[in-house]
Structure formats: C-alpha cells, structure tokens
Amino acid sequence: MRLHWTDSLTGAVGYLVVHTLRGGLATGGTRMRAGCTVTEVEDLARGMANKTATFELPVGGAKGGIDFDPKDPRAVEVLERFCEAMRPWIDSHWVTAEDLGVPQHLIDEVFEKLGLGQSYHAAIRRADDPAATLERVRGGLNAAVGGGFLLGDVIGGYGVAHACLATAVWWGQVPAETTVAIQGVGTMGGAAAYYLYEAGIKVTTVADAAGTLHCADGLDIPALLDLRDGYGEIDRSRLPEGIERLPRAAILSADVDILVPAAISYAITPDNSFDIRARIVVEAANAATTPEAEAMLAARGVPVLPDFVANAGAVAWAWWLLLGEVDDNPQNSFDRLRAVMHSKVALLLAAWADQGFTPRETGHRWADEPSPLTGPVRIP
C-alpha cells in the first residue's frame, strides 16, 4: 500500500508504504531528506519486512519518507503535518521511529504534541496496561550507557559493530588486527564506530558530508564524536593533530578489512563498486548497495552483509522492549543482541564460503519463511 501526501504550506511530498501487515501491525521508521522518492521508501519498507521476519518479530514492515531538507527551519512543522495526515495508520497500525534526518527525540516530541504519547503508539495502545508499557519503553530508550549516550540512540549501532566483530571472529582475526572504514557518523554510524573502538578494532577512516578523515594508526573515535553537530557532521576547526583530510568519495576506496556504509541509501553503485578494497561490506544504512553493485562485488569475492541483518538490531530491540523481553538494564539488551547477531552473521558467512550463496540470498531464505503467528500479538 502506498500513500502520497503533499504539504500545502511548503510543497514537501511525503510517502507511507506498508509492505506487510502481521497481526494488523507494521513497523518502520520515518526519514526526511531532500530527494526522497516513493521508490526509495518502497525499498525500505520491503527491507523492514525482511528485518522483522529474519528476527522473528510478530509484525510486518513499513516505512515513511518525506522529500524535504531536515536542516530547513520548517522541517519540524512538516514532520508534524505529515504525522497528522498519516494519523489513521499511526493510531492503529504503523509503529514508527527515527530514521535518516529524523532523530528519535524529535519524532517523540511530535507524537506527544499530537496527543499520541510516543512513536510506538500503535503497539502501546494494544497493551494490557498501556501506561506501564509506555513507561517501560521510555525507560529503555532513555537508559544511560557508557560514553554519555542513551540506549535507544546506540543499540542499532551496537548491533552493526557486532556484525563487524562477528565477521572478524569468523575470519579468526583478533580485533586489534582488524581495520574498518565507516561512511557516516550520525546515530547509526557514530554508535557503530564507538563500539568498534571500545572493542579494540582499528577504525582508520570515517566520512561525513564534509569529507573523509583518515589516520592509519586508528582514529580517536570518542574525541571525533564529541566534535559532531546535530546533523552528524564533525567540526573541522577542532580536529586533533595527525588526521589526514581526504575527499568525501575516498571513504569507499579505504584500504581496510571492513567497509561500513552508514549514511545514505544507494551509496555503492556499479560506478564506484570497483573502488572498494575492503574484504566485506557491512550495511549499516538501509539499501546502501544497489543490486547491480552487489552482484559486481560478489563476482570479485566481496560479500555484502545486508541491512536487514546487520542494522536490524534497532528494530529487533524495540520489539523486545515492547514485548517485555528486555528492560531498562542496558546489559540485558547488549547481551541478547550480541548473541543473536554473532549467530546470524556466522551462518551467513558459512553459507557464502561453503555453498557460494551470498549473505543476501541466505537472508532472504530466512525472511521468506517468517514464524507463523499463532494468535493475536500480546503486549504486556
């Protein structure tokens, strides 16, 4: 199902695509970027359905997208009007959350202003005790973790970091001998970089909208993250010494073991795929690699860990929280996501090495056979 919306005040165009309903529910974030298209939102909704099925969640996949610059001072008002227009779905069927250009705190503020409490509203209202569920959700999202972060902001990036660590383990390679490049240091990419740094992996190269930063001995990730503005861009005027500045496109040709595209969709295309020198691509951004580029990489022996596994930690965790399977103790969430991610990545890479199936092909086999629902979804 595709819904098109046009904002009468700015001309912004928005889309809601519902790929699959399970138990009357679908989940997927709302993004905002100039140039967002319905085709992009369709791809993302399909990816969300793959994520929920792969992680055996009792919900379908959807996505919202708004073609508008999130830095425009009118962006919050546009987001509010979009949510109001989509209210019949938001109220009963669509569980949304943050995405590119729309941080979680902002969409929660919009939902509260609309009298809907929080962006998981469609699920929370079905709970046995909606007030208690809302309190549990807010407690989990706002639980403090190391580095001065909140659990809800970093859990997705933590999952991406452990997709990378699981790859190193599968190679039999220790973290200190593993190098990573990350395109994008916003919510997802920044958290992935932080947890890779904490695990001892050498993050040598990162990129934001202003360009690529490189240090062969490894970047001081916490120091760089402290220099970010609200749009995930690093203040060049305060860079530590010893960091080389490179063009933005240089991130793709970084000489590393693992490349993590964590910025825009369709970042890796047939035109630039031959620039990639990494042994593997781990998709932190949704739909980061075009199908043609992925086929070209596979022909060169470079697998792509697909987004619907590598970056699915955020949606899996959100539903574990809704279902009461994790709480506001961050360690419980980290332990569960780490175990699940390492297991799935090992299976994907084994199928690639032993049978020649790309990780996406194996992941699609999982996604095509979701666990059947035996009754209504119960949210405690």
PDB file of C-alpha atoms in Angstrom, residues 25-189:
ATOM      1  CA  LEU A  25       0.742  -4.112  12.628  1.00  0.00           C
ATOM      2  CA  ALA A  26       3.705  -2.922  10.570  1.00  0.00           C
ATOM      3  CA  THR A  27       6.885  -1.233  11.787  1.00  0.00           C
ATOM      4  CA  GLY A  28       9.424   1.069  10.181  1.00  0.00           C
ATOM      5  CA  GLY A  29      10.997   4.468  10.701  1.00  0.00           C
ATOM      6  CA  THR A  30      10.243   7.832   9.128  1.00  0.00           C
ATOM      7  CA  ARG A  31      13.055   9.520   7.203  1.00  0.00           C
ATOM      8  CA  MET A  32      13.416  13.024   5.832  1.00  0.00           C
ATOM      9  CA  ARG A  33      15.839  14.047   3.122  1.00  0.00           C
ATOM     10  CA  ALA A  34      15.759  16.217   0.046  1.00  0.00           C
ATOM     11  CA  GLY A  35      15.185  13.961  -2.935  1.00  0.00           C
ATOM     12  CA  CYS A  36      13.443  11.115  -1.114  1.00  0.00           C
ATOM     13  CA  THR A  37      11.307   9.131  -3.586  1.00  0.00           C
ATOM     14  CA  VAL A  38       8.465   6.656  -3.332  1.00  0.00           C
ATOM     15  CA  THR A  39      10.693   4.001  -4.901  1.00  0.00           C
ATOM     16  CA  GLU A  40      13.215   4.519  -2.113  1.00  0.00           C
ATOM     17  CA  VAL A  41      10.504   4.218   0.536  1.00  0.00           C
ATOM     18  CA  GLU A  42       9.194   1.053  -1.155  1.00  0.00           C
ATOM     19  CA  ASP A  43      12.678  -0.496  -0.979  1.00  0.00           C
ATOM     20  CA  LEU A  44      12.965   0.480   2.673  1.00  0.00           C
ATOM     21  CA  ALA A  45       9.537  -0.938   3.537  1.00  0.00           C
ATOM     22  CA  ARG A  46      10.496  -4.203   1.851  1.00  0.00           C
ATOM     23  CA  GLY A  47      13.708  -4.200   3.870  1.00  0.00           C
ATOM     24  CA  MET A  48      11.756  -3.679   7.089  1.00  0.00           C
ATOM     25  CA  ALA A  49       9.579  -6.686   6.283  1.00  0.00           C
ATOM     26  CA  ASN A  50      12.764  -8.698   5.777  1.00  0.00           C
ATOM     27  CA  LYS A  51      14.134  -7.487   9.113  1.00  0.00           C
ATOM     28  CA  THR A  52      11.054  -8.384  11.115  1.00  0.00           C
ATOM     29  CA  ALA A  53      10.819 -11.824   9.514  1.00  0.00           C
ATOM     30  CA  THR A  54      14.548 -12.548   9.870  1.00  0.00           C
ATOM     31  CA  PHE A  55      14.486 -11.645  13.550  1.00  0.00           C
ATOM     32  CA  GLU A  56      11.195 -13.496  14.081  1.00  0.00           C
ATOM     33  CA  LEU A  57       9.240 -10.441  15.193  1.00  0.00           C
ATOM     34  CA  PRO A  58       5.410 -10.605  15.178  1.00  0.00           C
ATOM     35  CA  VAL A  59       4.957  -7.563  12.960  1.00  0.00           C
ATOM     36  CA  GLY A  60       5.163  -6.576   9.290  1.00  0.00           C
ATOM     37  CA  GLY A  61       7.234  -3.932   7.536  1.00  0.00           C
ATOM     38  CA  ALA A  62       6.519  -0.336   6.529  1.00  0.00           C
ATOM     39  CA  LYS A  63       8.363   2.941   6.001  1.00  0.00           C
ATOM     40  CA  GLY A  64       7.683   6.644   5.916  1.00  0.00           C
ATOM     41  CA  GLY A  65       9.632   9.179   3.868  1.00  0.00           C
ATOM     42  CA  ILE A  66       9.472  12.925   3.319  1.00  0.00           C
ATOM     43  CA  ASP A  67      11.153  14.744   0.447  1.00  0.00           C
ATOM     44  CA  PHE A  68      12.368  17.786   2.396  1.00  0.00           C
ATOM     45  CA  ASP A  69      15.649  19.121   3.795  1.00  0.00           C
ATOM     46  CA  PRO A  70      15.835  18.235   7.516  1.00  0.00           C
ATOM     47  CA  LYS A  71      18.034  21.310   8.090  1.00  0.00           C
ATOM     48  CA  ASP A  72      15.283  23.627   6.868  1.00  0.00           C
ATOM     49  CA  PRO A  73      13.845  25.587   9.827  1.00  0.00           C
ATOM     50  CA  ARG A  74      10.357  24.439   8.768  1.00  0.00           C
ATOM     51  CA  ALA A  75      11.286  20.734   8.934  1.00  0.00           C
ATOM     52  CA  VAL A  76       9.714  20.011  12.333  1.00  0.00           C
ATOM     53  CA  GLU A  77       6.416  21.551  11.244  1.00  0.00           C
ATOM     54  CA  VAL A  78       6.496  19.494   8.038  1.00  0.00           C
ATOM     55  CA  LEU A  79       7.088  16.320  10.062  1.00  0.00           C
ATOM     56  CA  GLU A  80       4.201  17.212  12.366  1.00  0.00           C
ATOM     57  CA  ARG A  81       1.785  17.761   9.480  1.00  0.00           C
ATOM     58  CA  PHE A  82       2.915  14.512   7.820  1.00  0.00           C
ATOM     59  CA  CYS A  83       2.239  12.561  11.017  1.00  0.00           C
ATOM     60  CA  GLU A  84      -1.155  14.219  11.404  1.00  0.00           C
ATOM     61  CA  ALA A  85      -2.038  13.247   7.833  1.00  0.00           C
ATOM     62  CA  MET A  86      -0.985   9.648   8.474  1.00  0.00           C
ATOM     63  CA  ARG A  87      -2.769   9.533  11.808  1.00  0.00           C
ATOM     64  CA  PRO A  88      -5.254   6.757  10.958  1.00  0.00           C
ATOM     65  CA  TRP A  89      -2.294   4.436  10.315  1.00  0.00           C
ATOM     66  CA  ILE A  90      -0.156   5.826  13.127  1.00  0.00           C
ATOM     67  CA  ASP A  91      -3.015   5.404  15.584  1.00  0.00           C
ATOM     68  CA  SER A  92      -3.791   1.773  14.830  1.00  0.00           C
ATOM     69  CA  HIS A  93      -1.313   0.013  12.547  1.00  0.00           C
ATOM     70  CA  TRP A  94       2.039   1.733  11.888  1.00  0.00           C
ATOM     71  CA  VAL A  95       4.719   1.684  14.599  1.00  0.00           C
ATOM     72  CA  THR A  96       7.341   4.200  13.503  1.00  0.00           C
ATOM     73  CA  ALA A  97      10.626   5.519  14.876  1.00  0.00           C
ATOM     74  CA  GLU A  98      13.705   7.524  13.929  1.00  0.00           C
ATOM     75  CA  ASP A  99      15.471   7.308  10.603  1.00  0.00           C
ATOM     76  CA  LEU A 100      17.735   9.431   8.434  1.00  0.00           C
ATOM     77  CA  GLY A 101      17.083  13.109   9.178  1.00  0.00           C
ATOM     78  CA  VAL A 102      14.585  12.375  11.968  1.00  0.00           C
ATOM     79  CA  PRO A 103      16.086  11.619  15.411  1.00  0.00           C
ATOM     80  CA  GLN A 104      14.016   9.667  17.915  1.00  0.00           C
ATOM     81  CA  HIS A 105      13.628  12.549  20.349  1.00  0.00           C
ATOM     82  CA  LEU A 106      12.164  14.703  17.579  1.00  0.00           C
ATOM     83  CA  ILE A 107       9.550  12.219  16.386  1.00  0.00           C
ATOM     84  CA  ASP A 108       8.613  11.523  20.008  1.00  0.00           C
ATOM     85  CA  GLU A 109       8.101  15.253  20.574  1.00  0.00           C
ATOM     86  CA  VAL A 110       5.813  15.367  17.531  1.00  0.00           C
ATOM     87  CA  PHE A 111       3.795  12.374  18.735  1.00  0.00           C
ATOM     88  CA  GLU A 112       3.431  13.876  22.200  1.00  0.00           C
ATOM     89  CA  LYS A 113       2.236  17.148  20.682  1.00  0.00           C
ATOM     90  CA  LEU A 114      -0.358  15.188  18.703  1.00  0.00           C
ATOM     91  CA  GLY A 115      -1.541  13.508  21.891  1.00  0.00           C
ATOM     92  CA  LEU A 116      -0.154  10.092  20.916  1.00  0.00           C
ATOM     93  CA  GLY A 117       2.471   9.785  23.641  1.00  0.00           C
ATOM     94  CA  GLN A 118       5.351   8.133  21.810  1.00  0.00           C
ATOM     95  CA  SER A 119       6.153   6.886  18.287  1.00  0.00           C
ATOM     96  CA  TYR A 120       5.444   3.242  19.206  1.00  0.00           C
ATOM     97  CA  HIS A 121       1.836   4.342  19.912  1.00  0.00           C
ATOM     98  CA  ALA A 122       0.052   1.835  17.639  1.00  0.00           C
ATOM     99  CA  ALA A 123       1.585  -1.048  19.580  1.00  0.00           C
ATOM    100  CA  ILE A 124       1.456   0.557  23.024  1.00  0.00           C
ATOM    101  CA  ARG A 125      -2.296   1.217  22.778  1.00  0.00           C
ATOM    102  CA  ARG A 126      -2.835  -2.556  22.352  1.00  0.00           C
ATOM    103  CA  ALA A 127      -1.003  -3.365  25.566  1.00  0.00           C
ATOM    104  CA  ASP A 128      -2.702  -4.882  28.587  1.00  0.00           C
ATOM    105  CA  ASP A 129      -1.576  -1.798  30.520  1.00  0.00           C
ATOM    106  CA  PRO A 130      -0.663   0.968  28.035  1.00  0.00           C
ATOM    107  CA  ALA A 131       0.634   3.317  30.733  1.00  0.00           C
ATOM    108  CA  ALA A 132       3.010   0.690  32.112  1.00  0.00           C
ATOM    109  CA  THR A 133       4.185  -0.253  28.614  1.00  0.00           C
ATOM    110  CA  LEU A 134       4.818   3.388  27.749  1.00  0.00           C
ATOM    111  CA  GLU A 135       6.845   3.756  30.939  1.00  0.00           C
ATOM    112  CA  ARG A 136       8.879   0.632  30.067  1.00  0.00           C
ATOM    113  CA  VAL A 137       9.526   1.897  26.545  1.00  0.00           C
ATOM    114  CA  ARG A 138      10.621   5.316  27.727  1.00  0.00           C
ATOM    115  CA  GLY A 139      12.794   3.741  30.406  1.00  0.00           C
ATOM    116  CA  GLY A 140      14.561   1.589  27.837  1.00  0.00           C
ATOM    117  CA  LEU A 141      15.016   4.351  25.265  1.00  0.00           C
ATOM    118  CA  ASN A 142      16.405   6.731  27.875  1.00  0.00           C
ATOM    119  CA  ALA A 143      18.596   4.293  29.810  1.00  0.00           C
ATOM    120  CA  ALA A 144      22.079   5.777  30.214  1.00  0.00           C
ATOM    121  CA  VAL A 145      25.026   3.858  28.759  1.00  0.00           C
ATOM    122  CA  GLY A 146      28.770   4.469  28.536  1.00  0.00           C
ATOM    123  CA  GLY A 147      30.051   7.455  26.606  1.00  0.00           C
ATOM    124  CA  GLY A 148      27.215   9.681  27.751  1.00  0.00           C
ATOM    125  CA  PHE A 149      24.736   8.088  25.319  1.00  0.00           C
ATOM    126  CA  LEU A 150      21.197   6.760  25.678  1.00  0.00           C
ATOM    127  CA  LEU A 151      20.446   3.124  24.948  1.00  0.00           C
ATOM    128  CA  GLY A 152      17.785   3.888  22.340  1.00  0.00           C
ATOM    129  CA  ASP A 153      20.249   6.020  20.378  1.00  0.00           C
ATOM    130  CA  VAL A 154      23.069   3.466  20.234  1.00  0.00           C
ATOM    131  CA  ILE A 155      21.514  -0.004  20.161  1.00  0.00           C
ATOM    132  CA  GLY A 156      21.328  -0.115  16.362  1.00  0.00           C
ATOM    133  CA  GLY A 157      24.977   0.887  16.006  1.00  0.00           C
ATOM    134  CA  TYR A 158      25.934  -1.626  18.690  1.00  0.00           C
ATOM    135  CA  GLY A 159      24.371  -4.328  16.512  1.00  0.00           C
ATOM    136  CA  VAL A 160      26.314  -3.121  13.459  1.00  0.00           C
ATOM    137  CA  ALA A 161      29.545  -3.145  15.473  1.00  0.00           C
ATOM    138  CA  HIS A 162      28.912  -6.744  16.452  1.00  0.00           C
ATOM    139  CA  ALA A 163      28.131  -7.698  12.867  1.00  0.00           C
ATOM    140  CA  CYS A 164      31.681  -6.471  12.145  1.00  0.00           C
ATOM    141  CA  LEU A 165      33.122  -8.227  15.195  1.00  0.00           C
ATOM    142  CA  ALA A 166      31.331 -11.451  14.272  1.00  0.00           C
ATOM    143  CA  THR A 167      32.961 -11.220  10.843  1.00  0.00           C
ATOM    144  CA  ALA A 168      36.406 -10.864  12.410  1.00  0.00           C
ATOM    145  CA  VAL A 169      35.698 -13.833  14.686  1.00  0.00           C
ATOM    146  CA  TRP A 170      34.607 -15.901  11.696  1.00  0.00           C
ATOM    147  CA  TRP A 171      37.869 -14.992   9.937  1.00  0.00           C
ATOM    148  CA  GLY A 172      39.805 -15.997  13.050  1.00  0.00           C
ATOM    149  CA  GLN A 173      41.161 -12.468  13.285  1.00  0.00           C
ATOM    150  CA  VAL A 174      41.611 -10.570  16.555  1.00  0.00           C
ATOM    151  CA  PRO A 175      40.023  -7.105  16.822  1.00  0.00           C
ATOM    152  CA  ALA A 176      43.361  -5.277  17.092  1.00  0.00           C
ATOM    153  CA  GLU A 177      44.357  -6.637  13.671  1.00  0.00           C
ATOM    154  CA  THR A 178      41.034  -5.680  12.032  1.00  0.00           C
ATOM    155  CA  THR A 179      40.527  -2.347  10.279  1.00  0.00           C
ATOM    156  CA  VAL A 180      37.227  -0.618   9.493  1.00  0.00           C
ATOM    157  CA  ALA A 181      36.072   2.397   7.472  1.00  0.00           C
ATOM    158  CA  ILE A 182      32.676   3.970   8.207  1.00  0.00           C
ATOM    159  CA  GLN A 183      30.733   6.221   5.847  1.00  0.00           C
ATOM    160  CA  GLY A 184      28.550   8.395   8.060  1.00  0.00           C
ATOM    161  CA  VAL A 185      28.900   9.194  11.760  1.00  0.00           C
ATOM    162  CA  GLY A 186      25.314  10.041  12.642  1.00  0.00           C
ATOM    163  CA  THR A 187      23.229   7.983  15.034  1.00  0.00           C
ATOM    164  CA  MET A 188      23.938   4.593  13.445  1.00  0.00           C
ATOM    165  CA  GLY A 189      27.443   5.115  12.113  1.00  0.00           C
TER     166      GLY A 189
END
